[in-house]
Backbone as numpy.savetxt, mean C-alpha at the origin, in Angstrom:
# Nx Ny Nz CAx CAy CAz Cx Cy Cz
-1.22 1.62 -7.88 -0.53 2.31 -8.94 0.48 1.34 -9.53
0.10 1.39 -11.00 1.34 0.46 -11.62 1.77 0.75 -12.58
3.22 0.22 -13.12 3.51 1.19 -14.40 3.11 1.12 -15.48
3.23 1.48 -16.30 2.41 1.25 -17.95 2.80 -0.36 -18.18
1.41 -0.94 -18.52 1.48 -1.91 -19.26 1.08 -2.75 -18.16
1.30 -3.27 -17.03 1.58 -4.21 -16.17 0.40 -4.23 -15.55
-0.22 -5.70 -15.80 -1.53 -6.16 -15.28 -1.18 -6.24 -13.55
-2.51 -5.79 -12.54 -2.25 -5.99 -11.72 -2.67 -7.63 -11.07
-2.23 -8.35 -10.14 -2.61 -9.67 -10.11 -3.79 -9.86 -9.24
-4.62 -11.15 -8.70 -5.66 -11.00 -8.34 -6.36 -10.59 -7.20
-5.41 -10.73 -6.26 -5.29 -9.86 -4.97 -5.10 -8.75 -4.86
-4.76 -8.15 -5.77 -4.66 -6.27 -5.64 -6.27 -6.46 -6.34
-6.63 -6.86 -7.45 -7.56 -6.46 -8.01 -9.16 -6.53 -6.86
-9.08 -7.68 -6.37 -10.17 -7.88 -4.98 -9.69 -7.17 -4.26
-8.18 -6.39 -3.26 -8.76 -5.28 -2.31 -8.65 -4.38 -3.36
-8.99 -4.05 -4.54 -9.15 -2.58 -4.86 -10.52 -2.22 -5.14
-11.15 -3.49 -5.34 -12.84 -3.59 -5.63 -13.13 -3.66 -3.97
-12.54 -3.90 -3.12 -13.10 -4.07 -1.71 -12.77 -2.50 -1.82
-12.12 -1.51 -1.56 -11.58 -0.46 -1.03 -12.64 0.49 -2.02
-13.24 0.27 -2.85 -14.19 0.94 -3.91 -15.75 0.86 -3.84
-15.51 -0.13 -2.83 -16.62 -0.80 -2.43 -17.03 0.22 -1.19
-16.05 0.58 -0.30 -15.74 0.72 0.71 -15.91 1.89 0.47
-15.50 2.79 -0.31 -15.39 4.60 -0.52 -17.10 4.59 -1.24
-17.50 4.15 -1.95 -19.00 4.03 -2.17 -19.65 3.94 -0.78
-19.73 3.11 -0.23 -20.81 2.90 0.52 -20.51 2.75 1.76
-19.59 3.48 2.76 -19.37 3.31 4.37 -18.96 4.54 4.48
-18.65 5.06 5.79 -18.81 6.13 6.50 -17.25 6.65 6.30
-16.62 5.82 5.41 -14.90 6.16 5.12 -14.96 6.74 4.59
-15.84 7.22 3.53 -15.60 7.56 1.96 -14.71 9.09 1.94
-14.68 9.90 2.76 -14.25 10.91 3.16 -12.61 10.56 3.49
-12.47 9.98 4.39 -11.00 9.34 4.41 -10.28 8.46 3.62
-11.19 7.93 2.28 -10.29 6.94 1.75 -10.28 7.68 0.15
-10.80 8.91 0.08 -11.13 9.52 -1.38 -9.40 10.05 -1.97
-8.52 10.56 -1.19 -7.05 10.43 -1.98 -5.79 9.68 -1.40
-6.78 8.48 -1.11 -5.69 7.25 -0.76 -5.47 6.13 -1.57
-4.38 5.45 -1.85 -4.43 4.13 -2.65 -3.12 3.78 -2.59
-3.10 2.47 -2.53 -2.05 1.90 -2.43 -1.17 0.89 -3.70
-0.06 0.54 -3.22 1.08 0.30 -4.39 0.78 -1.00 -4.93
0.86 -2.25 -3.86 0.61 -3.57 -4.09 0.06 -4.19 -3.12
-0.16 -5.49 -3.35 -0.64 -6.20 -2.49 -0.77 -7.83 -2.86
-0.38 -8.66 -1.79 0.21 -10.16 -2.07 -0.64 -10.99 -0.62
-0.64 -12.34 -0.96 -0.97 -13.23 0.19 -0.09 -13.58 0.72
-0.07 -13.97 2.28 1.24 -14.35 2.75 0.67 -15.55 3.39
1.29 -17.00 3.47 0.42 -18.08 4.73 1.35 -17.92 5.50
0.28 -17.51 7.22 1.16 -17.51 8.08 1.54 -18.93 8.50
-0.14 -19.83 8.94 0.17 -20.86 8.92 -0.21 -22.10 7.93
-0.52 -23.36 7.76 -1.19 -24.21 7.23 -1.99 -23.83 6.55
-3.09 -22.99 7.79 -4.68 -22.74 7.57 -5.13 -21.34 7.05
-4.11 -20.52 7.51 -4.22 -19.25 8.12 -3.82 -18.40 6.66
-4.64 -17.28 6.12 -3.19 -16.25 5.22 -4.06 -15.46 5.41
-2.90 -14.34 5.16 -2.93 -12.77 5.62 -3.06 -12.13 3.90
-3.46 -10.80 3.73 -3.78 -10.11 3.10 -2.51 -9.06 3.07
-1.06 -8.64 2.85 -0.40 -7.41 2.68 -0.57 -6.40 1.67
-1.07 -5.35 2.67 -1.20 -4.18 1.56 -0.10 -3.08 1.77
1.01 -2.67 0.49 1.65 -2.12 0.16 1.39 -0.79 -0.12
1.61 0.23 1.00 1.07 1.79 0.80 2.49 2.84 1.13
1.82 3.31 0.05 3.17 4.43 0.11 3.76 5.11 1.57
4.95 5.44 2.13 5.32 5.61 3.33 4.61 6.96 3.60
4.52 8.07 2.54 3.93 9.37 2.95 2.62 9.50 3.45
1.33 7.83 3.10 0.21 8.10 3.49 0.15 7.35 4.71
1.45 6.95 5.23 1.27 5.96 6.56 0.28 6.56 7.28
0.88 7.77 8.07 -0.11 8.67 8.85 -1.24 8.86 8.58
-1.99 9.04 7.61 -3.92 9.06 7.54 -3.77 7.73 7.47
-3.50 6.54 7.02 -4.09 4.96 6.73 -4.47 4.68 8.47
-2.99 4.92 9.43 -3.32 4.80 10.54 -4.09 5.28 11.59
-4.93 6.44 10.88 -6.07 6.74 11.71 -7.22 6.33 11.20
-7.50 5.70 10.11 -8.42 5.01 9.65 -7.92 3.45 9.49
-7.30 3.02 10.08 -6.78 1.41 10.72 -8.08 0.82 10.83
-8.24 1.08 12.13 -9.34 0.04 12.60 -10.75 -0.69 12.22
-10.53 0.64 11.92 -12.18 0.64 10.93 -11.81 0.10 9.50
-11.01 0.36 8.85 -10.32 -0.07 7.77 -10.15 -1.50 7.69
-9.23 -1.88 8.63 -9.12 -2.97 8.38 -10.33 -4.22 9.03
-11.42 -4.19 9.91 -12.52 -4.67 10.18 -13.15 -5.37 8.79
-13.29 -3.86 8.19 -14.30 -3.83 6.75 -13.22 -4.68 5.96
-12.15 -4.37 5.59 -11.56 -4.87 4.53 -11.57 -6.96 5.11
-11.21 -6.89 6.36 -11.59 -8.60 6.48 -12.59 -9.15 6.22
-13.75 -7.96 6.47 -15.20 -8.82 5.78 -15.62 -8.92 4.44
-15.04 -7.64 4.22 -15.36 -8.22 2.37 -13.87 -9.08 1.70
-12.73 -9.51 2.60 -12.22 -10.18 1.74 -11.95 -11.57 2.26
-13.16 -11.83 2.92 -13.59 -13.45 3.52 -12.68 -13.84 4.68
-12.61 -13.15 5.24 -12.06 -13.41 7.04 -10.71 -13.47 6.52
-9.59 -12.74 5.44 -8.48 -13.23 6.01 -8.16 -11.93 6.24
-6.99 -12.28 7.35 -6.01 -11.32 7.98 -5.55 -10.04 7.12
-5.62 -8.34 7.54 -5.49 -7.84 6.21 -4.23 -6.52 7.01
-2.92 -6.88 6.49 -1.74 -5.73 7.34 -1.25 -5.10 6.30
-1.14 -3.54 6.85 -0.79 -2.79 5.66 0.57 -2.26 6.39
1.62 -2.13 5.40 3.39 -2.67 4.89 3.22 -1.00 4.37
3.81 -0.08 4.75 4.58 1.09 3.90 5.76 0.93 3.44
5.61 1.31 2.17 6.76 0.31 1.38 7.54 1.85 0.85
9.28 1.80 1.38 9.94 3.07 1.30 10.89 2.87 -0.15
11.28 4.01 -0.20 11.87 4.16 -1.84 13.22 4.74 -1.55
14.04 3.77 -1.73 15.81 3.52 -1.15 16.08 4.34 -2.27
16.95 5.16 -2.40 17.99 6.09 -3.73 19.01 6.14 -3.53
19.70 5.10 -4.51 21.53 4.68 -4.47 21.87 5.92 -4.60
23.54 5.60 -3.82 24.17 6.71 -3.51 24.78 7.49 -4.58
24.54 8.39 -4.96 25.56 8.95 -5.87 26.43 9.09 -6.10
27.28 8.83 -7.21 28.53 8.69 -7.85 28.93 9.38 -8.52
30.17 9.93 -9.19 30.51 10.76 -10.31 29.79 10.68 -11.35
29.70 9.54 -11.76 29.04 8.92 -13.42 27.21 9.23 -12.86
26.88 9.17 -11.95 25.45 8.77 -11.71 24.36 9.83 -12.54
23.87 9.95 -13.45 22.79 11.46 -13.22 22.03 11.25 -12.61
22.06 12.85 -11.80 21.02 13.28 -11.03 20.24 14.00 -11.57
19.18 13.37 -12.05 17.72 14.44 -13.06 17.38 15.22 -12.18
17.12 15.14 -10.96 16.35 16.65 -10.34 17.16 17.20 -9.35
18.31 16.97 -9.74 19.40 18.18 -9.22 18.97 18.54 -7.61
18.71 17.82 -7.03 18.78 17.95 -5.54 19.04 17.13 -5.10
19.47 17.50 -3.20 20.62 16.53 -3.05 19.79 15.24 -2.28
19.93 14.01 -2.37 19.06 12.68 -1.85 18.87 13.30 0.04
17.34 12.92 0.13 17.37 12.97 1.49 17.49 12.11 1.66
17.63 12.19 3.65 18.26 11.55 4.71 17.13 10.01 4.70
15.80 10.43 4.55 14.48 9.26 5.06 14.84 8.50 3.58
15.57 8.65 2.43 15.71 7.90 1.07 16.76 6.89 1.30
17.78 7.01 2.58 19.11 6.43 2.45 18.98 5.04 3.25
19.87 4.99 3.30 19.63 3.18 4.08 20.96 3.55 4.83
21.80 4.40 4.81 22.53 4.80 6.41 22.82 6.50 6.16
C-alpha cells in the first residue's frame, strides 16, 4: 500500500509479483487472499549475503505468523535464494497538545505510544 502518486521501487514490485504468484498457484491462496504488506527493501547482511525485509502492518502480524514457514520457503525460491524477514512496522501518534487537532476525537491508545 502506497500513497497516491508514489511509484513503488523494485523490490516491493518482485515480492508483490512473487506473493501473486503465490495466491494464484500454491496451497496459500486461502491465507494470503486479505493480506499485503506496506514496504519492502534489501538489506546486506554480509559481503555476499542480502536479505529481503518485508514491512507488514502490526495488526496482520498474527495470521503472517502462522503462515511463516511456508511463506517464507516459497518467497526464497521465487526471489532467488535470498533471505526473506518480515518487520511489522507500528504507527507511533505524537502526543497531544493544546494546539494539536484531534480529527477522530478519541483518545490515542496505549499500543500507538512510545511510553
Amino acid at each position: 500500500v502506497k500513497a497516491e502518486g508514489e511509484k513503488p521501487n523494485a523490490v516491493e514490485s518482485a515480492v508483490s509479483q512473487a506473493l501473486l504468484d503465490l495466491e494464484a498457484n500454491s496451497d496459500l491462496a486461502n491465507a494470503l487472499r486479505g493480506l499485503y504488506f506496506v514496504g519492502a527493501e534489501e538489506v546486506v547482511i554480509r559481503d555476499d549475503k542480502v536479505a529481503v525485509v518485508i514491512h507488514i502492518p502490526f495488526p496482520q502480524q498474527k495470521v503472517y505468523q502462522k503462515i511463516q514457514s511456508k511463506l517464507v520457503r516459497e518467497l526464497e525460491k521465487k526471489l532467488s535464494g535470498k533471505h526473506v524477514i518480515f518487520l511489522a512496522k507500528r504507527r507511533i501518534l505524537s502526543k497531544p497538545t493544546r494546539h494539536s487537532r484531534n480529527l477522530s476525537k478519541q483518545k490515542r491508545p496505549r499500543s500507538r505510544t512510545l511510553r
